[in-house]
Amino acid sequence: MGDTRIRSVAMVALTALALTGCGTTGGSRGGLASSSKANSSTLYISALQGGIVSRSGVKLSNSERQRALEAEYRALEAAPGGQPVAWQGGDVSGQVVAAAPYQVGQQNCRQYTHKLVDNGKQIETRGAACRNSDGTWTPLT
């Protein structure tokens, strides 16, 4: 009986240790608090690692890429589920729509869609991201 209990405790400890590397907490804001300063922060934008807009195949200028990534961040961080966050560039425009948040461990995650219009052609990319304790969002790939 003692040997079985030791194995059980060891298994629980190993499982807990393994899961601690899976994510960080969503913090008290729960991933939906808004912060106007955070929206323009390069830290938050760079954490998106190019966002799902980078998978669209659309050539964007630097300013268009910045606007697209800011829209992705705002949709993930503050927009209610289903509410579009639009952006406009020179030749390309788009909108990002995040679904309702869901929990993965201690993290808030959201699926989202980025619809682009490039010279009249519509392109849609989909993805998901999870919120880190520092307020950044990490894409799931």
XYZ file of N, CA and C in Angstrom:
423
model
N 0.818 -1.193 0.000
C 0.000 0.000 0.000
C 0.865 1.262 0.000
N 1.937 1.289 0.820
C 2.824 2.438 0.886
C 3.522 2.689 -0.435
N 3.932 1.613 -1.118
C 4.609 1.733 -2.407
C 3.676 2.342 -3.459
N 2.420 1.935 -3.450
C 1.432 2.468 -4.385
C 1.181 3.946 -4.121
N 1.112 4.326 -2.851
C 0.865 5.725 -2.492
C 2.048 6.597 -2.935
N 3.258 6.110 -2.742
C 4.442 6.862 -3.159
C 4.441 7.041 -4.674
N 4.090 5.996 -5.398
C 4.017 6.102 -6.862
C 2.955 7.112 -7.285
N 1.801 7.091 -6.613
C 0.720 8.025 -6.944
C 1.150 9.462 -6.705
N 1.775 9.715 -5.555
C 2.233 11.068 -5.237
C 3.303 11.510 -6.239
N 4.216 10.610 -6.577
C 5.258 10.936 -7.545
C 4.661 11.248 -8.912
N 3.659 10.480 -9.330
C 3.018 10.711 -10.627
C 2.315 12.065 -10.652
N 1.607 12.401 -9.566
C 0.926 13.696 -9.489
C 1.953 14.825 -9.540
N 3.049 14.685 -8.809
C 4.086 15.716 -8.794
C 4.717 15.888 -10.173
N 5.010 14.791 -10.846
C 5.593 14.872 -12.191
C 4.626 15.494 -13.188
N 3.355 15.130 -13.089
C 2.346 15.705 -13.981
C 2.225 17.203 -13.753
N 2.174 17.613 -12.484
C 2.075 19.038 -12.168
C 3.294 19.789 -12.681
N 4.470 19.207 -12.509
C 5.694 19.838 -12.989
C 5.684 19.976 -14.509
N 5.238 18.951 -15.190
C 5.181 18.992 -16.654
C 4.198 20.042 -17.141
N 3.075 20.186 -16.462
C 2.053 21.136 -16.893
C 2.430 22.578 -16.612
N 3.333 22.829 -15.672
C 3.713 24.211 -15.394
C 4.383 24.866 -16.588
N 4.985 24.100 -17.458
C 5.612 24.659 -18.649
C 4.650 24.903 -19.788
N 3.386 24.507 -19.630
C 2.414 24.632 -20.715
C 1.856 26.024 -20.869
N 1.948 26.850 -19.875
C 1.368 28.170 -20.038
C 1.552 29.007 -18.798
N 1.058 30.220 -18.902
C 1.094 31.145 -17.791
C -0.316 31.579 -17.489
N -0.501 32.248 -16.384
C -1.849 32.635 -15.988
C -2.339 33.810 -16.801
N -3.638 33.916 -16.921
C -4.245 35.005 -17.651
C -4.300 36.286 -16.858
N -3.950 36.236 -15.582
C -3.981 37.435 -14.762
C -5.389 37.798 -14.375
N -5.524 38.816 -13.555
C -6.835 39.189 -13.045
C -7.699 39.858 -14.101
N -7.086 40.328 -15.184
C -7.867 41.000 -16.221
C -8.586 40.012 -17.116
N -8.208 38.773 -17.096
C -8.911 37.761 -17.860
C -8.783 37.882 -19.358
N -7.885 38.697 -19.846
C -7.648 38.757 -21.274
C -8.569 39.676 -22.040
N -9.488 40.352 -21.340
C -10.420 41.191 -22.070
C -10.381 42.648 -21.630
N -9.440 43.015 -20.791
C -9.349 44.401 -20.356
C -8.731 45.235 -21.464
N -9.151 46.482 -21.555
C -8.584 47.327 -22.599
C -7.556 48.268 -21.999
N -6.594 48.622 -22.800
C -5.559 49.562 -22.399
C -5.072 50.264 -23.652
N -5.341 51.559 -23.754
C -4.971 52.271 -24.974
C -3.464 52.302 -25.163
N -2.681 52.376 -24.074
C -1.232 52.367 -24.212
C -0.740 51.017 -24.694
N -1.371 49.938 -24.225
C -0.933 48.596 -24.622
C -1.176 48.354 -26.099
N -2.214 48.978 -26.660
C -2.549 48.737 -28.061
C -1.435 49.142 -29.007
N -0.684 50.170 -28.679
C 0.351 50.638 -29.591
C 1.741 50.154 -29.194
N 1.844 49.375 -28.169
C 3.140 48.908 -27.698
C 3.737 47.882 -28.647
N 4.995 48.087 -29.002
C 5.652 47.132 -29.893
C 5.855 45.782 -29.223
N 5.954 45.756 -27.898
C 6.082 44.484 -27.182
C 4.873 43.600 -27.460
N 3.688 44.167 -27.354
C 2.467 43.396 -27.554
C 2.320 42.965 -29.009
N 2.695 43.841 -29.916
C 2.590 43.533 -31.340
C 3.626 42.485 -31.741
N 4.861 42.643 -31.265
C 5.898 41.680 -31.644
C 5.628 40.298 -31.068
N 4.948 40.221 -29.937
C 4.630 38.917 -29.346
C 3.690 38.108 -30.237
N 2.954 38.778 -31.108
C 2.066 38.064 -32.034
C 2.847 37.324 -33.119
N 4.140 37.560 -33.207
C 5.015 36.857 -34.150
C 4.517 36.949 -35.595
N 4.088 38.133 -35.982
C 3.600 38.323 -37.340
C 2.111 38.096 -37.485
N 1.481 37.555 -36.450
C 0.039 37.325 -36.476
C -0.386 36.400 -37.600
N -1.682 36.199 -37.712
C -2.166 35.344 -38.800
C -2.168 36.093 -40.127
N -2.068 37.425 -40.067
C -1.999 38.189 -41.313
C -0.751 37.801 -42.104
N 0.307 37.396 -41.419
C 1.543 37.017 -42.115
C 1.376 35.743 -42.930
N 0.348 34.959 -42.627
C 0.096 33.717 -43.374
C -0.818 33.932 -44.573
N -1.269 35.162 -44.776
C -2.240 35.428 -45.837
C -1.616 35.439 -47.228
N -0.314 35.686 -47.306
C 0.348 35.793 -48.599
C 0.223 37.171 -49.223
N -0.457 38.090 -48.546
C -0.640 39.447 -49.057
C 0.594 40.276 -48.708
N 1.119 41.008 -49.720
C 2.258 41.898 -49.475
C 1.733 43.172 -48.822
N 2.261 43.451 -47.634
C 1.849 44.635 -46.887
C 3.029 45.577 -46.716
N 2.743 46.870 -46.748
C 3.772 47.846 -46.397
C 3.997 47.749 -44.886
N 5.054 48.376 -44.403
C 5.315 48.356 -42.960
C 4.159 48.953 -42.173
N 3.604 50.065 -42.658
C 2.492 50.688 -41.932
C 1.232 49.822 -41.996
N 0.990 49.166 -43.127
C -0.165 48.263 -43.221
C 0.005 47.069 -42.284
N 1.207 46.537 -42.225
C 1.476 45.405 -41.325
C 1.246 45.826 -39.870
N 1.724 47.019 -39.515
C 1.541 47.526 -38.156
C 0.055 47.678 -37.834
N -0.704 48.260 -38.756
C -2.151 48.430 -38.537
C -2.856 47.086 -38.416
N -2.472 46.135 -39.257
C -3.089 44.806 -39.222
C -2.802 44.105 -37.897
N -1.559 44.193 -37.435
C -1.196 43.549 -36.168
C -1.841 44.246 -34.974
N -1.956 45.575 -35.034
C -2.661 46.289 -33.967
C -4.123 45.864 -33.914
N -4.740 45.663 -35.075
C -6.134 45.203 -35.110
C -6.249 43.796 -34.528
N -5.292 42.923 -34.841
C -5.311 41.577 -34.261
C -5.209 41.658 -32.743
N -4.291 42.488 -32.251
C -4.126 42.620 -30.802
C -5.402 43.169 -30.153
N -5.976 44.232 -30.722
C -7.185 44.829 -30.138
C -8.344 43.845 -30.138
N -8.474 43.064 -31.213
C -9.553 42.070 -31.273
C -9.364 41.008 -30.197
N -8.140 40.530 -30.031
C -7.869 39.498 -29.032
C -8.007 40.034 -27.613
N -7.501 41.216 -27.371
C -7.420 41.751 -26.013
C -8.725 42.356 -25.515
N -9.459 43.075 -26.366
C -10.549 43.881 -25.839
C -11.900 43.726 -26.521
N -11.950 43.259 -27.737
C -13.227 43.224 -28.461
C -14.114 42.084 -27.960
N -15.403 42.354 -27.820
C -16.326 41.261 -27.501
C -16.340 40.242 -28.642
N -16.631 39.000 -28.322
C -16.683 37.951 -29.333
C -17.602 38.327 -30.482
N -17.114 38.187 -31.705
C -17.911 38.467 -32.892
C -17.865 39.902 -33.377
N -17.270 40.813 -32.613
C -17.214 42.223 -33.017
C -15.983 42.478 -33.874
N -16.161 42.967 -35.105
C -15.010 43.208 -35.974
C -14.184 44.419 -35.538
N -12.886 44.307 -35.711
C -11.958 45.417 -35.508
C -11.343 45.688 -36.878
N -11.706 46.821 -37.462
C -11.299 47.139 -38.834
C -10.017 47.965 -38.849
N -9.288 47.847 -39.962
C -8.116 48.674 -40.203
C -8.067 49.004 -41.685
N -7.399 50.115 -42.009
C -7.319 50.570 -43.394
C -5.887 50.940 -43.714
N -5.363 50.389 -44.795
C -4.032 50.740 -45.278
C -4.159 51.450 -46.606
N -3.044 51.595 -47.303
C -3.055 52.247 -48.601
C -3.801 51.447 -49.649
N -3.344 50.233 -49.914
C -3.959 49.371 -50.923
C -4.724 48.201 -50.322
N -4.493 47.942 -49.060
C -5.079 46.775 -48.402
C -5.833 47.234 -47.165
N -6.970 46.607 -46.916
C -7.721 46.852 -45.685
C -8.092 45.505 -45.086
N -8.601 45.545 -43.890
C -8.976 44.285 -43.274
C -9.810 44.469 -42.035
N -10.252 43.328 -41.525
C -10.953 43.318 -40.252
C -10.650 42.005 -39.547
N -10.559 42.107 -38.230
C -10.257 40.956 -37.392
C -11.453 40.715 -36.488
N -11.878 39.460 -36.411
C -12.995 39.084 -35.546
C -12.529 37.942 -34.651
N -12.568 38.182 -33.347
C -12.202 37.143 -32.382
C -13.475 36.514 -31.828
N -13.412 35.218 -31.600
C -14.528 34.505 -30.981
C -14.473 34.730 -29.468
N -15.446 34.205 -28.771
C -15.467 34.304 -27.313
C -14.240 33.599 -26.733
N -13.707 34.120 -25.634
C -12.538 33.478 -25.031
C -12.888 32.126 -24.418
N -11.887 31.266 -24.365
C -12.034 29.967 -23.710
C -10.765 29.702 -22.918
N -10.844 28.823 -21.944
C -9.718 28.529 -21.059
C -8.931 27.312 -21.524
N -7.620 27.430 -21.495
C -6.712 26.300 -21.654
C -5.805 26.365 -20.434
N -6.029 25.485 -19.485
C -5.315 25.574 -18.212
C -5.686 26.871 -17.530
N -4.698 27.702 -17.255
C -4.918 29.003 -16.613
C -4.988 30.152 -17.619
N -4.823 29.853 -18.900
C -4.765 30.907 -19.909
C -6.101 31.117 -20.601
N -6.361 32.382 -20.944
C -7.476 32.709 -21.821
C -6.977 32.625 -23.253
N -7.732 31.952 -24.087
C -7.380 31.801 -25.496
C -8.571 32.226 -26.342
N -8.307 32.578 -27.582
C -9.374 32.958 -28.507
C -9.010 32.493 -29.907
N -10.005 32.006 -30.630
C -9.855 31.782 -32.056
C -10.203 33.101 -32.728
N -9.578 33.360 -33.881
C -9.899 34.604 -34.577
C -9.679 34.466 -36.070
N -10.335 35.360 -36.802
C -10.286 35.388 -38.256
C -9.813 36.769 -38.698
N -8.912 36.805 -39.670
C -8.454 38.071 -40.243
C -8.846 38.058 -41.713
N -9.783 38.934 -42.074
C -10.231 39.058 -43.463
C -9.549 40.274 -44.075
N -8.915 40.061 -45.218
C -8.210 41.121 -45.923
C -8.860 41.371 -47.272
N -8.796 42.620 -47.714
C -9.212 42.969 -49.071
C -8.004 43.630 -49.724
N -7.473 42.957 -50.752
C -6.284 43.416 -51.465
C -6.668 43.661 -52.917
N -6.821 44.944 -53.290
C -7.236 45.313 -54.648
C -8.491 44.564 -55.076
N -9.474 44.512 -54.197
C -10.753 43.870 -54.498
C -10.796 42.378 -54.230
N -9.658 41.753 -54.035
C -9.612 40.313 -53.767
C -9.694 40.076 -52.258
N -10.606 39.179 -51.841
C -10.777 38.881 -50.423
C -9.983 37.640 -50.029
N -9.250 37.767 -48.949
C -8.444 36.668 -48.410
C -8.792 36.531 -46.935
N -8.937 35.299 -46.470
C -9.281 35.065 -45.071
C -8.293 34.085 -44.446
N -7.780 34.448 -43.285
C -6.915 33.543 -42.525
C -7.523 33.339 -41.145
N -7.285 32.156 -40.591
C -7.827 31.820 -39.270
C -6.703 31.350 -38.369
N -6.885 31.585 -37.080
C -5.897 31.132 -36.114
C -6.443 31.210 -34.709
N -5.578 30.970 -33.758
C -5.914 31.063 -32.342
C -4.685 31.571 -31.608
N -4.920 32.201 -30.478
C -3.828 32.705 -29.653
C -4.242 32.622 -28.192
N -3.250 32.542 -27.320
C -3.497 32.505 -25.879
C -2.786 33.678 -25.220
N -3.428 34.222 -24.188
C -2.917 35.399 -23.491
C -1.951 34.988 -22.390
N -0.802 35.644 -22.363
C 0.208 35.411 -21.340
C -0.023 36.343 -20.155
N 0.592 36.041 -19.039
C 0.398 36.842 -17.829
C 0.887 38.279 -17.991
N 1.801 38.534 -18.934
C 2.291 39.899 -19.147
C 1.414 40.701 -20.104
N 0.297 40.121 -20.544
C -0.626 40.827 -21.428
C -0.390 40.586 -22.903
N 0.679 39.903 -23.254
C 0.933 39.591 -24.657
C 0.123 38.369 -25.067
N -0.052 38.207 -26.356
C -0.769 37.057 -26.913
C 0.204 36.239 -27.745
N 0.180 34.933 -27.558
C 1.039 34.027 -28.311
C 0.187 33.201 -29.256
N 0.465 33.275 -30.559
C -0.301 32.474 -31.520
C -0.071 30.982 -31.312
N -1.107 30.206 -31.557
C -1.000 28.750 -31.537
C -0.803 28.302 -32.969
N 0.217 27.509 -33.211
C 0.469 27.048 -34.576
C 0.563 25.550 -34.629
